[in-house]
Structures are given as C-alpha cells and as structure tokens.
C-alpha cells in the first residue's frame, strides 16, 4: 500500500493525461439551488442526488416528509435551542463561521440510518458515495464535522430537545461522559467485498466533542473501490440503535480515478 500511494503521489495530475485524475469535490463549485432558509430547494423530492459526477445516496419518504442519506445545506449553527428544532439545529454544521475564510460555504449533510448493521454491507447503504460514471476510484481525503443537533445532543443529552435536562436524562440518553464516544466510519467496497477495517473518525471522545472541520487524509488505505459508505458508532445506544442524532457534515471529498 505504501508503494501504491507513492506511485499515486508522483503520477497524479489534474487533467488525467499523465496518470490518475485527481478530483476534489466541494459543493461551492456547483450551481445548487437553495431555499430562503439555506437548505437544498429539492430536499423534499424523490429525485436522485448527483452533483459534479458524484452520486450521493438519499431516500425521501413523502408519507412522513422525511429523508435519509445526503442533502446539501449552507446553514451553520452554534446556538442550539432546547424548545424546538430550528433550521440551524437540524440542517446546520456546528462550526462557528465568524472570521473564517469558508464562512457559510455549502456542505453535504449526512443522515445515517441507525438500523443498519455494522457487521456486514447493508443492501442499500443509506450514506453511500459513488461515481456517476460507475468507475472505480481511490478515496484520498474527506473533511467532516458534527451537525448542530448532533453536537448538542452529545453535550446535553439526547432528550434535551424534548424538555429533558442534564439532571433527569439517564443512560443511554444522558450527556456524554468521560467514557463515551461517537465515531464516523468509512467503509470501502470493491466487487461486493468491503475493507477489513473502516477508516474511523472521532466525532466525540469523552466530553471532547468536535465543533470544527476535521481533515482526514488517510482514505487511500481503503484502496480502489466501487463505492464508499459512511456509518456511525456510538456508546449511546438502545434496542433501536444509536440514540444521539446520527447527522454529520462533509465539506470536501478528494479522490483519484485511474
């Protein structure tokens, strides 16, 4: 793998003429239409989500007016409200944007299906990323962080939004303590076989809960893949799965195509 990465680093080009073609996906590169609130204008439609040659899995359920998978957003929020889930709570990245060069730049909001198995490949992974061309690719880098509601539910407890307090929430809905964790897992799949181990990104370790972008540069360890899919694991679970909100945010994603 070290030898392969060295070859990629030397031969990488942006035009594909002298080696693999490197791509860095960011939503700000593309003309995506947002509503007045700052959310993708087509979030409540069943249309597929394919932008810049990248397919992002999503499933909208009109019966419940709900979705799972990915949705573009450009909302940021660091002032969580306990009385009601505002747009910034549900659709926001938990990053303070003042004095930041990327303030208010759009990102991809992920919402993972907590009922998915972590021990085998789901039939239809809720947070799957593939190329529209169907080509295999080498994942390289991803830039992620917590959503606003995800951050504050870990900080205050999963029932906080429903009127709970840090005093009356019991496990598994209590605020995160020293032994708690929440990780983002990135799996690679090639030929129907997934990588032996996922790339693991710490969204929270104990009471250290991330509220800024995390750049992860070791995705090449997944090798060449047909697709990747993202899941979460948390110390806070019940019989239905993870109890803290299963949202996360992606600002950038880099990959190579041979």
PDB file of C-alpha atoms in Angstrom:
ATOM      1  CA  UNK A   1       0.000   0.000   0.000  1.00  0.00           C
ATOM      2  CA  UNK A   2       2.881   2.402   0.814  1.00  0.00           C
ATOM      3  CA  UNK A   3       4.371   1.717  -2.627  1.00  0.00           C
ATOM      4  CA  UNK A   4       0.996   2.306  -4.298  1.00  0.00           C
ATOM      5  CA  UNK A   5       0.494   5.611  -2.514  1.00  0.00           C
ATOM      6  CA  UNK A   6       3.943   6.742  -3.600  1.00  0.00           C
ATOM      7  CA  UNK A   7       3.148   5.960  -7.231  1.00  0.00           C
ATOM      8  CA  UNK A   8      -0.145   7.861  -6.984  1.00  0.00           C
ATOM      9  CA  UNK A   9       1.510  10.884  -5.411  1.00  0.00           C
ATOM     10  CA  UNK A  10       4.127  11.059  -8.185  1.00  0.00           C
ATOM     11  CA  UNK A  11       1.830  10.452 -11.147  1.00  0.00           C
ATOM     12  CA  UNK A  12      -1.212  12.424 -10.024  1.00  0.00           C
ATOM     13  CA  UNK A  13      -2.423  15.060 -12.470  1.00  0.00           C
ATOM     14  CA  UNK A  14      -5.496  17.226 -12.805  1.00  0.00           C
ATOM     15  CA  UNK A  15      -6.022  16.501 -16.485  1.00  0.00           C
ATOM     16  CA  UNK A  16      -5.631  12.716 -16.441  1.00  0.00           C
ATOM     17  CA  UNK A  17      -3.072  12.771 -19.315  1.00  0.00           C
ATOM     18  CA  UNK A  18      -0.046  11.702 -17.285  1.00  0.00           C
ATOM     19  CA  UNK A  19      -1.618   9.481 -14.677  1.00  0.00           C
ATOM     20  CA  UNK A  20      -4.618   9.222 -12.380  1.00  0.00           C
ATOM     21  CA  UNK A  21      -7.041  12.130 -12.435  1.00  0.00           C
ATOM     22  CA  UNK A  22      -7.410  13.809  -9.040  1.00  0.00           C
ATOM     23  CA  UNK A  23     -10.735  15.374  -8.063  1.00  0.00           C
ATOM     24  CA  UNK A  24     -11.650  17.479  -5.057  1.00  0.00           C
ATOM     25  CA  UNK A  25     -15.408  17.701  -4.589  1.00  0.00           C
ATOM     26  CA  UNK A  26     -16.880  20.724  -2.804  1.00  0.00           C
ATOM     27  CA  UNK A  27     -20.471  21.907  -3.155  1.00  0.00           C
ATOM     28  CA  UNK A  28     -19.374  25.517  -3.658  1.00  0.00           C
ATOM     29  CA  UNK A  29     -18.057  24.528  -7.103  1.00  0.00           C
ATOM     30  CA  UNK A  30     -21.540  23.822  -8.412  1.00  0.00           C
ATOM     31  CA  UNK A  31     -24.762  25.706  -9.036  1.00  0.00           C
ATOM     32  CA  UNK A  32     -27.010  24.134  -6.398  1.00  0.00           C
ATOM     33  CA  UNK A  33     -30.271  25.947  -5.669  1.00  0.00           C
ATOM     34  CA  UNK A  34     -31.130  26.614  -2.021  1.00  0.00           C
ATOM     35  CA  UNK A  35     -34.345  27.874  -0.472  1.00  0.00           C
ATOM     36  CA  UNK A  36     -34.650  31.011   1.630  1.00  0.00           C
ATOM     37  CA  UNK A  37     -33.620  29.077   4.741  1.00  0.00           C
ATOM     38  CA  UNK A  38     -30.372  27.884   3.145  1.00  0.00           C
ATOM     39  CA  UNK A  39     -31.376  24.268   2.529  1.00  0.00           C
ATOM     40  CA  UNK A  40     -31.327  22.442  -0.818  1.00  0.00           C
ATOM     41  CA  UNK A  41     -34.506  23.547  -2.584  1.00  0.00           C
ATOM     42  CA  UNK A  42     -35.289  19.975  -3.690  1.00  0.00           C
ATOM     43  CA  UNK A  43     -34.803  18.278  -0.317  1.00  0.00           C
ATOM     44  CA  UNK A  44     -38.435  17.107  -0.231  1.00  0.00           C
ATOM     45  CA  UNK A  45     -38.445  15.432  -3.644  1.00  0.00           C
ATOM     46  CA  UNK A  46     -37.573  11.886  -4.646  1.00  0.00           C
ATOM     47  CA  UNK A  47     -35.069  12.972  -7.292  1.00  0.00           C
ATOM     48  CA  UNK A  48     -31.600  11.371  -7.114  1.00  0.00           C
ATOM     49  CA  UNK A  49     -28.719  13.470  -5.836  1.00  0.00           C
ATOM     50  CA  UNK A  50     -25.851  13.558  -8.328  1.00  0.00           C
ATOM     51  CA  UNK A  51     -23.545  16.579  -8.379  1.00  0.00           C
ATOM     52  CA  UNK A  52     -20.237  17.060 -10.161  1.00  0.00           C
ATOM     53  CA  UNK A  53     -20.074  13.438 -11.279  1.00  0.00           C
ATOM     54  CA  UNK A  54     -20.584  12.109  -7.740  1.00  0.00           C
ATOM     55  CA  UNK A  55     -23.681  10.207  -6.628  1.00  0.00           C
ATOM     56  CA  UNK A  56     -24.838  10.730  -3.036  1.00  0.00           C
ATOM     57  CA  UNK A  57     -27.421   8.247  -1.771  1.00  0.00           C
ATOM     58  CA  UNK A  58     -30.664   9.658  -0.425  1.00  0.00           C
ATOM     59  CA  UNK A  59     -34.205   8.431   0.166  1.00  0.00           C
ATOM     60  CA  UNK A  60     -37.109  10.807   0.710  1.00  0.00           C
ATOM     61  CA  UNK A  61     -40.293   9.432   2.263  1.00  0.00           C
ATOM     62  CA  UNK A  62     -43.282  11.636   1.284  1.00  0.00           C
ATOM     63  CA  UNK A  63     -45.573   9.901   3.773  1.00  0.00           C
ATOM     64  CA  UNK A  64     -43.539  11.151   6.714  1.00  0.00           C
ATOM     65  CA  UNK A  65     -41.935  14.123   4.927  1.00  0.00           C
ATOM     66  CA  UNK A  66     -38.558  12.770   5.983  1.00  0.00           C
ATOM     67  CA  UNK A  67     -35.296  11.802   4.341  1.00  0.00           C
ATOM     68  CA  UNK A  68     -32.237   9.651   4.961  1.00  0.00           C
ATOM     69  CA  UNK A  69     -28.844   9.869   3.275  1.00  0.00           C
ATOM     70  CA  UNK A  70     -27.433  13.169   1.980  1.00  0.00           C
ATOM     71  CA  UNK A  71     -28.792  16.673   1.433  1.00  0.00           C
ATOM     72  CA  UNK A  72     -26.920  19.887   0.507  1.00  0.00           C
ATOM     73  CA  UNK A  73     -27.056  22.704   3.055  1.00  0.00           C
ATOM     74  CA  UNK A  74     -25.322  26.003   3.772  1.00  0.00           C
ATOM     75  CA  UNK A  75     -26.595  26.541   7.304  1.00  0.00           C
ATOM     76  CA  UNK A  76     -24.286  26.856  10.285  1.00  0.00           C
ATOM     77  CA  UNK A  77     -25.438  26.883  13.889  1.00  0.00           C
ATOM     78  CA  UNK A  78     -23.722  27.004  17.280  1.00  0.00           C
ATOM     79  CA  UNK A  79     -26.645  28.138  19.432  1.00  0.00           C
ATOM     80  CA  UNK A  80     -28.817  25.081  19.928  1.00  0.00           C
ATOM     81  CA  UNK A  81     -32.363  25.673  21.181  1.00  0.00           C
ATOM     82  CA  UNK A  82     -33.976  23.197  23.587  1.00  0.00           C
ATOM     83  CA  UNK A  83     -37.567  24.168  22.837  1.00  0.00           C
ATOM     84  CA  UNK A  84     -37.742  23.396  19.118  1.00  0.00           C
ATOM     85  CA  UNK A  85     -35.565  22.072  16.318  1.00  0.00           C
ATOM     86  CA  UNK A  86     -34.849  25.180  14.239  1.00  0.00           C
ATOM     87  CA  UNK A  87     -33.427  25.093  10.711  1.00  0.00           C
ATOM     88  CA  UNK A  88     -29.949  25.676  12.103  1.00  0.00           C
ATOM     89  CA  UNK A  89     -30.375  22.796  14.566  1.00  0.00           C
ATOM     90  CA  UNK A  90     -31.396  20.173  12.042  1.00  0.00           C
ATOM     91  CA  UNK A  91     -29.680  21.394   8.871  1.00  0.00           C
ATOM     92  CA  UNK A  92     -26.635  23.124  10.350  1.00  0.00           C
ATOM     93  CA  UNK A  93     -22.963  22.325  10.728  1.00  0.00           C
ATOM     94  CA  UNK A  94     -21.735  23.003  14.254  1.00  0.00           C
ATOM     95  CA  UNK A  95     -18.959  25.384  13.216  1.00  0.00           C
ATOM     96  CA  UNK A  96     -18.567  28.996  14.277  1.00  0.00           C
ATOM     97  CA  UNK A  97     -18.181  30.816  10.955  1.00  0.00           C
ATOM     98  CA  UNK A  98     -17.150  34.294  12.067  1.00  0.00           C
ATOM     99  CA  UNK A  99     -13.691  35.270  10.833  1.00  0.00           C
ATOM    100  CA  UNK A 100     -13.343  32.024   8.860  1.00  0.00           C
ATOM    101  CA  UNK A 101     -12.474  32.132   5.143  1.00  0.00           C
ATOM    102  CA  UNK A 102     -15.008  29.387   4.354  1.00  0.00           C
ATOM    103  CA  UNK A 103     -17.843  31.032   6.281  1.00  0.00           C
ATOM    104  CA  UNK A 104     -21.264  29.961   5.027  1.00  0.00           C
ATOM    105  CA  UNK A 105     -19.872  27.788   2.231  1.00  0.00           C
ATOM    106  CA  UNK A 106     -22.265  24.928   1.471  1.00  0.00           C
ATOM    107  CA  UNK A 107     -21.629  21.368   2.595  1.00  0.00           C
ATOM    108  CA  UNK A 108     -23.227  17.940   2.333  1.00  0.00           C
ATOM    109  CA  UNK A 109     -25.324  16.980   5.349  1.00  0.00           C
ATOM    110  CA  UNK A 110     -25.444  13.244   6.029  1.00  0.00           C
ATOM    111  CA  UNK A 111     -28.167  11.459   7.982  1.00  0.00           C
ATOM    112  CA  UNK A 112     -27.313   7.838   8.737  1.00  0.00           C
ATOM    113  CA  UNK A 113     -29.933   5.099   9.207  1.00  0.00           C
ATOM    114  CA  UNK A 114     -29.210   3.805  12.721  1.00  0.00           C
ATOM    115  CA  UNK A 115     -30.924   0.483  11.946  1.00  0.00           C
ATOM    116  CA  UNK A 116     -28.144  -0.523   9.540  1.00  0.00           C
ATOM    117  CA  UNK A 117     -25.880  -3.393  10.504  1.00  0.00           C
ATOM    118  CA  UNK A 118     -22.283  -2.519  11.293  1.00  0.00           C
ATOM    119  CA  UNK A 119     -21.120  -6.107  10.811  1.00  0.00           C
ATOM    120  CA  UNK A 120     -21.961  -6.560   7.116  1.00  0.00           C
ATOM    121  CA  UNK A 121     -22.612  -4.491   3.986  1.00  0.00           C
ATOM    122  CA  UNK A 122     -26.188  -3.109   4.007  1.00  0.00           C
ATOM    123  CA  UNK A 123     -28.216  -3.984   0.927  1.00  0.00           C
ATOM    124  CA  UNK A 124     -28.671  -0.274   0.216  1.00  0.00           C
ATOM    125  CA  UNK A 125     -26.301   1.767   2.397  1.00  0.00           C
ATOM    126  CA  UNK A 126     -28.076   4.949   3.468  1.00  0.00           C
ATOM    127  CA  UNK A 127     -24.928   7.097   3.163  1.00  0.00           C
ATOM    128  CA  UNK A 128     -23.283   5.662   0.043  1.00  0.00           C
ATOM    129  CA  UNK A 129     -20.992   7.707  -2.234  1.00  0.00           C
ATOM    130  CA  UNK A 130     -20.091   6.521  -5.747  1.00  0.00           C
ATOM    131  CA  UNK A 131     -19.169   7.999  -9.118  1.00  0.00           C
ATOM    132  CA  UNK A 132     -21.915   8.709 -11.636  1.00  0.00           C
ATOM    133  CA  UNK A 133     -19.711   7.144 -14.319  1.00  0.00           C
ATOM    134  CA  UNK A 134     -19.635   3.847 -12.441  1.00  0.00           C
ATOM    135  CA  UNK A 135     -15.820   3.919 -12.438  1.00  0.00           C
ATOM    136  CA  UNK A 136     -13.739   2.673  -9.568  1.00  0.00           C
ATOM    137  CA  UNK A 137     -11.788   5.280  -7.639  1.00  0.00           C
ATOM    138  CA  UNK A 138      -9.228   5.764  -4.891  1.00  0.00           C
ATOM    139  CA  UNK A 139     -10.623   7.812  -1.959  1.00  0.00           C
ATOM    140  CA  UNK A 140      -7.977  10.203  -0.605  1.00  0.00           C
ATOM    141  CA  UNK A 141      -9.340  12.827   1.794  1.00  0.00           C
ATOM    142  CA  UNK A 142     -12.546  13.882   3.498  1.00  0.00           C
ATOM    143  CA  UNK A 143     -13.353  16.950   5.601  1.00  0.00           C
ATOM    144  CA  UNK A 144     -16.090  16.369   8.190  1.00  0.00           C
ATOM    145  CA  UNK A 145     -17.635  17.699  11.388  1.00  0.00           C
ATOM    146  CA  UNK A 146     -20.645  17.316  13.668  1.00  0.00           C
ATOM    147  CA  UNK A 147     -24.043  18.728  12.870  1.00  0.00           C
ATOM    148  CA  UNK A 148     -25.501  21.246  15.267  1.00  0.00           C
ATOM    149  CA  UNK A 149     -28.127  18.867  16.670  1.00  0.00           C
ATOM    150  CA  UNK A 150     -25.573  16.060  16.866  1.00  0.00           C
ATOM    151  CA  UNK A 151     -23.132  18.190  18.835  1.00  0.00           C
ATOM    152  CA  UNK A 152     -25.653  19.493  21.344  1.00  0.00           C
ATOM    153  CA  UNK A 153     -27.335  16.151  21.922  1.00  0.00           C
ATOM    154  CA  UNK A 154     -23.954  14.736  22.877  1.00  0.00           C
ATOM    155  CA  UNK A 155     -23.306  17.771  25.060  1.00  0.00           C
ATOM    156  CA  UNK A 156     -26.690  17.943  26.831  1.00  0.00           C
ATOM    157  CA  UNK A 157     -28.270  14.524  26.252  1.00  0.00           C
ATOM    158  CA  UNK A 158     -30.450  13.014  23.548  1.00  0.00           C
ATOM    159  CA  UNK A 159     -33.732  14.043  25.206  1.00  0.00           C
ATOM    160  CA  UNK A 160     -32.731  17.666  25.720  1.00  0.00           C
ATOM    161  CA  UNK A 161     -34.765  18.904  22.768  1.00  0.00           C
ATOM    162  CA  UNK A 162     -37.902  17.314  24.233  1.00  0.00           C
ATOM    163  CA  UNK A 163     -37.649  19.116  27.535  1.00  0.00           C
ATOM    164  CA  UNK A 164     -35.178  16.846  29.300  1.00  0.00           C
ATOM    165  CA  UNK A 165     -32.407  18.255  31.433  1.00  0.00           C
ATOM    166  CA  UNK A 166     -28.927  17.113  32.301  1.00  0.00           C
ATOM    167  CA  UNK A 167     -30.357  16.058  35.697  1.00  0.00           C
ATOM    168  CA  UNK A 168     -33.110  13.680  34.601  1.00  0.00           C
ATOM    169  CA  UNK A 169     -31.654  12.029  31.493  1.00  0.00           C
ATOM    170  CA  UNK A 170     -30.421   8.523  32.131  1.00  0.00           C
ATOM    171  CA  UNK A 171     -28.283   6.236  30.003  1.00  0.00           C
ATOM    172  CA  UNK A 172     -28.387   5.821  27.058  1.00  0.00           C
ATOM    173  CA  UNK A 173     -29.823   9.336  26.685  1.00  0.00           C
ATOM    174  CA  UNK A 174     -27.585  11.167  29.146  1.00  0.00           C
ATOM    175  CA  UNK A 175     -24.931  13.703  28.109  1.00  0.00           C
ATOM    176  CA  UNK A 176     -21.602  12.258  27.053  1.00  0.00           C
ATOM    177  CA  UNK A 177     -19.236  11.406  29.891  1.00  0.00           C
ATOM    178  CA  UNK A 178     -15.556  10.542  30.092  1.00  0.00           C
ATOM    179  CA  UNK A 179     -16.041   7.005  28.710  1.00  0.00           C
ATOM    180  CA  UNK A 180     -18.420   7.834  25.859  1.00  0.00           C
ATOM    181  CA  UNK A 181     -17.590   8.089  22.165  1.00  0.00           C
ATOM    182  CA  UNK A 182     -19.125   8.726  18.759  1.00  0.00           C
ATOM    183  CA  UNK A 183     -17.237   7.825  15.585  1.00  0.00           C
ATOM    184  CA  UNK A 184     -17.820   8.211  11.881  1.00  0.00           C
ATOM    185  CA  UNK A 185     -16.920   5.022   9.981  1.00  0.00           C
ATOM    186  CA  UNK A 186     -15.958   4.993   6.297  1.00  0.00           C
ATOM    187  CA  UNK A 187     -16.007   1.640   4.515  1.00  0.00           C
ATOM    188  CA  UNK A 188     -14.756   0.849   1.018  1.00  0.00           C
ATOM    189  CA  UNK A 189     -16.441  -1.773  -1.171  1.00  0.00           C
ATOM    190  CA  UNK A 190     -14.978  -3.425  -4.264  1.00  0.00           C
ATOM    191  CA  UNK A 191     -16.516  -6.370  -6.079  1.00  0.00           C
ATOM    192  CA  UNK A 192     -19.064  -6.844  -3.317  1.00  0.00           C
ATOM    193  CA  UNK A 193     -16.373  -7.163  -0.637  1.00  0.00           C
ATOM    194  CA  UNK A 194     -15.750  -4.431   1.902  1.00  0.00           C
ATOM    195  CA  UNK A 195     -12.484  -3.429   3.508  1.00  0.00           C
ATOM    196  CA  UNK A 196     -11.495  -5.404   6.588  1.00  0.00           C
ATOM    197  CA  UNK A 197     -11.470  -2.263   8.715  1.00  0.00           C
ATOM    198  CA  UNK A 198     -13.136   1.124   8.250  1.00  0.00           C
ATOM    199  CA  UNK A 199     -11.457   4.493   8.452  1.00  0.00           C
ATOM    200  CA  UNK A 200     -12.548   5.718  11.872  1.00  0.00           C
ATOM    201  CA  UNK A 201     -13.019   9.431  12.609  1.00  0.00           C
ATOM    202  CA  UNK A 202     -13.642  10.594  16.166  1.00  0.00           C
ATOM    203  CA  UNK A 203     -16.593  12.987  16.274  1.00  0.00           C
ATOM    204  CA  UNK A 204     -16.560  12.804  20.069  1.00  0.00           C
ATOM    205  CA  UNK A 205     -14.255  11.198  22.600  1.00  0.00           C
ATOM    206  CA  UNK A 206     -15.487  11.554  26.135  1.00  0.00           C
ATOM    207  CA  UNK A 207     -16.545  15.157  26.638  1.00  0.00           C
ATOM    208  CA  UNK A 208     -14.300  16.356  23.790  1.00  0.00           C
ATOM    209  CA  UNK A 209     -16.933  16.900  21.073  1.00  0.00           C
ATOM    210  CA  UNK A 210     -15.751  18.334  17.765  1.00  0.00           C
ATOM    211  CA  UNK A 211     -17.277  21.611  16.579  1.00  0.00           C
ATOM    212  CA  UNK A 212     -14.869  22.451  13.766  1.00  0.00           C
ATOM    213  CA  UNK A 213     -13.880  20.815  10.473  1.00  0.00           C
ATOM    214  CA  UNK A 214     -11.698  17.687  10.697  1.00  0.00           C
ATOM    215  CA  UNK A 215      -9.490  16.947   7.677  1.00  0.00           C
ATOM    216  CA  UNK A 216      -8.807  13.227   7.278  1.00  0.00           C
ATOM    217  CA  UNK A 217      -6.083  12.338   4.766  1.00  0.00           C
ATOM    218  CA  UNK A 218      -5.730   8.556   5.118  1.00  0.00           C
ATOM    219  CA  UNK A 219      -8.648   7.335   2.990  1.00  0.00           C
ATOM    220  CA  UNK A 220      -6.196   5.836   0.470  1.00  0.00           C
ATOM    221  CA  UNK A 221      -5.864   2.940   2.915  1.00  0.00           C
ATOM    222  CA  UNK A 222      -9.246   1.773   1.589  1.00  0.00           C
ATOM    223  CA  UNK A 223      -7.656   1.112  -1.819  1.00  0.00           C
ATOM    224  CA  UNK A 224      -9.509   1.273  -5.123  1.00  0.00           C
ATOM    225  CA  UNK A 225     -13.264   0.947  -4.556  1.00  0.00           C
ATOM    226  CA  UNK A 226     -16.574   0.749  -6.368  1.00  0.00           C
ATOM    227  CA  UNK A 227     -18.053   2.953  -3.658  1.00  0.00           C
ATOM    228  CA  UNK A 228     -17.656   4.033  -0.074  1.00  0.00           C
ATOM    229  CA  UNK A 229     -20.346   4.237   2.555  1.00  0.00           C
ATOM    230  CA  UNK A 230     -20.452   6.024   5.876  1.00  0.00           C
ATOM    231  CA  UNK A 231     -21.889   4.837   9.167  1.00  0.00           C
ATOM    232  CA  UNK A 232     -21.642   5.844  12.804  1.00  0.00           C
ATOM    233  CA  UNK A 233     -20.918   4.049  16.061  1.00  0.00           C
ATOM    234  CA  UNK A 234     -21.711   5.403  19.484  1.00  0.00           C
ATOM    235  CA  UNK A 235     -21.511   4.367  23.111  1.00  0.00           C
ATOM    236  CA  UNK A 236     -25.074   5.679  23.447  1.00  0.00           C
ATOM    237  CA  UNK A 237     -27.453   3.037  22.085  1.00  0.00           C
ATOM    238  CA  UNK A 238     -30.731   1.325  22.867  1.00  0.00           C
ATOM    239  CA  UNK A 239     -32.588  -1.579  21.244  1.00  0.00           C
ATOM    240  CA  UNK A 240     -33.182   0.540  18.116  1.00  0.00           C
ATOM    241  CA  UNK A 241     -29.573   1.662  17.691  1.00  0.00           C
ATOM    242  CA  UNK A 242     -27.686   4.882  18.290  1.00  0.00           C
ATOM    243  CA  UNK A 243     -29.603   7.362  20.471  1.00  0.00           C
ATOM    244  CA  UNK A 244     -27.637  10.573  19.806  1.00  0.00           C
ATOM    245  CA  UNK A 245     -28.586  12.197  16.494  1.00  0.00           C
ATOM    246  CA  UNK A 246     -26.966  10.416  13.538  1.00  0.00           C
ATOM    247  CA  UNK A 247     -26.163  13.510  11.468  1.00  0.00           C
ATOM    248  CA  UNK A 248     -22.733  14.533  10.189  1.00  0.00           C
ATOM    249  CA  UNK A 249     -21.376  17.075   7.684  1.00  0.00           C
ATOM    250  CA  UNK A 250     -18.954  16.809   4.743  1.00  0.00           C
ATOM    251  CA  UNK A 251     -17.242  19.940   3.381  1.00  0.00           C
ATOM    252  CA  UNK A 252     -14.848  18.310   0.880  1.00  0.00           C
ATOM    253  CA  UNK A 253     -14.024  14.914  -0.576  1.00  0.00           C
ATOM    254  CA  UNK A 254     -10.947  14.101  -2.690  1.00  0.00           C
ATOM    255  CA  UNK A 255     -10.416  11.020  -4.849  1.00  0.00           C
ATOM    256  CA  UNK A 256      -8.413   9.666  -7.787  1.00  0.00           C
ATOM    257  CA  UNK A 257      -9.616   7.898 -10.919  1.00  0.00           C
ATOM    258  CA  UNK A 258      -7.142   5.750 -12.881  1.00  0.00           C
TER     259      UNK A 258
END
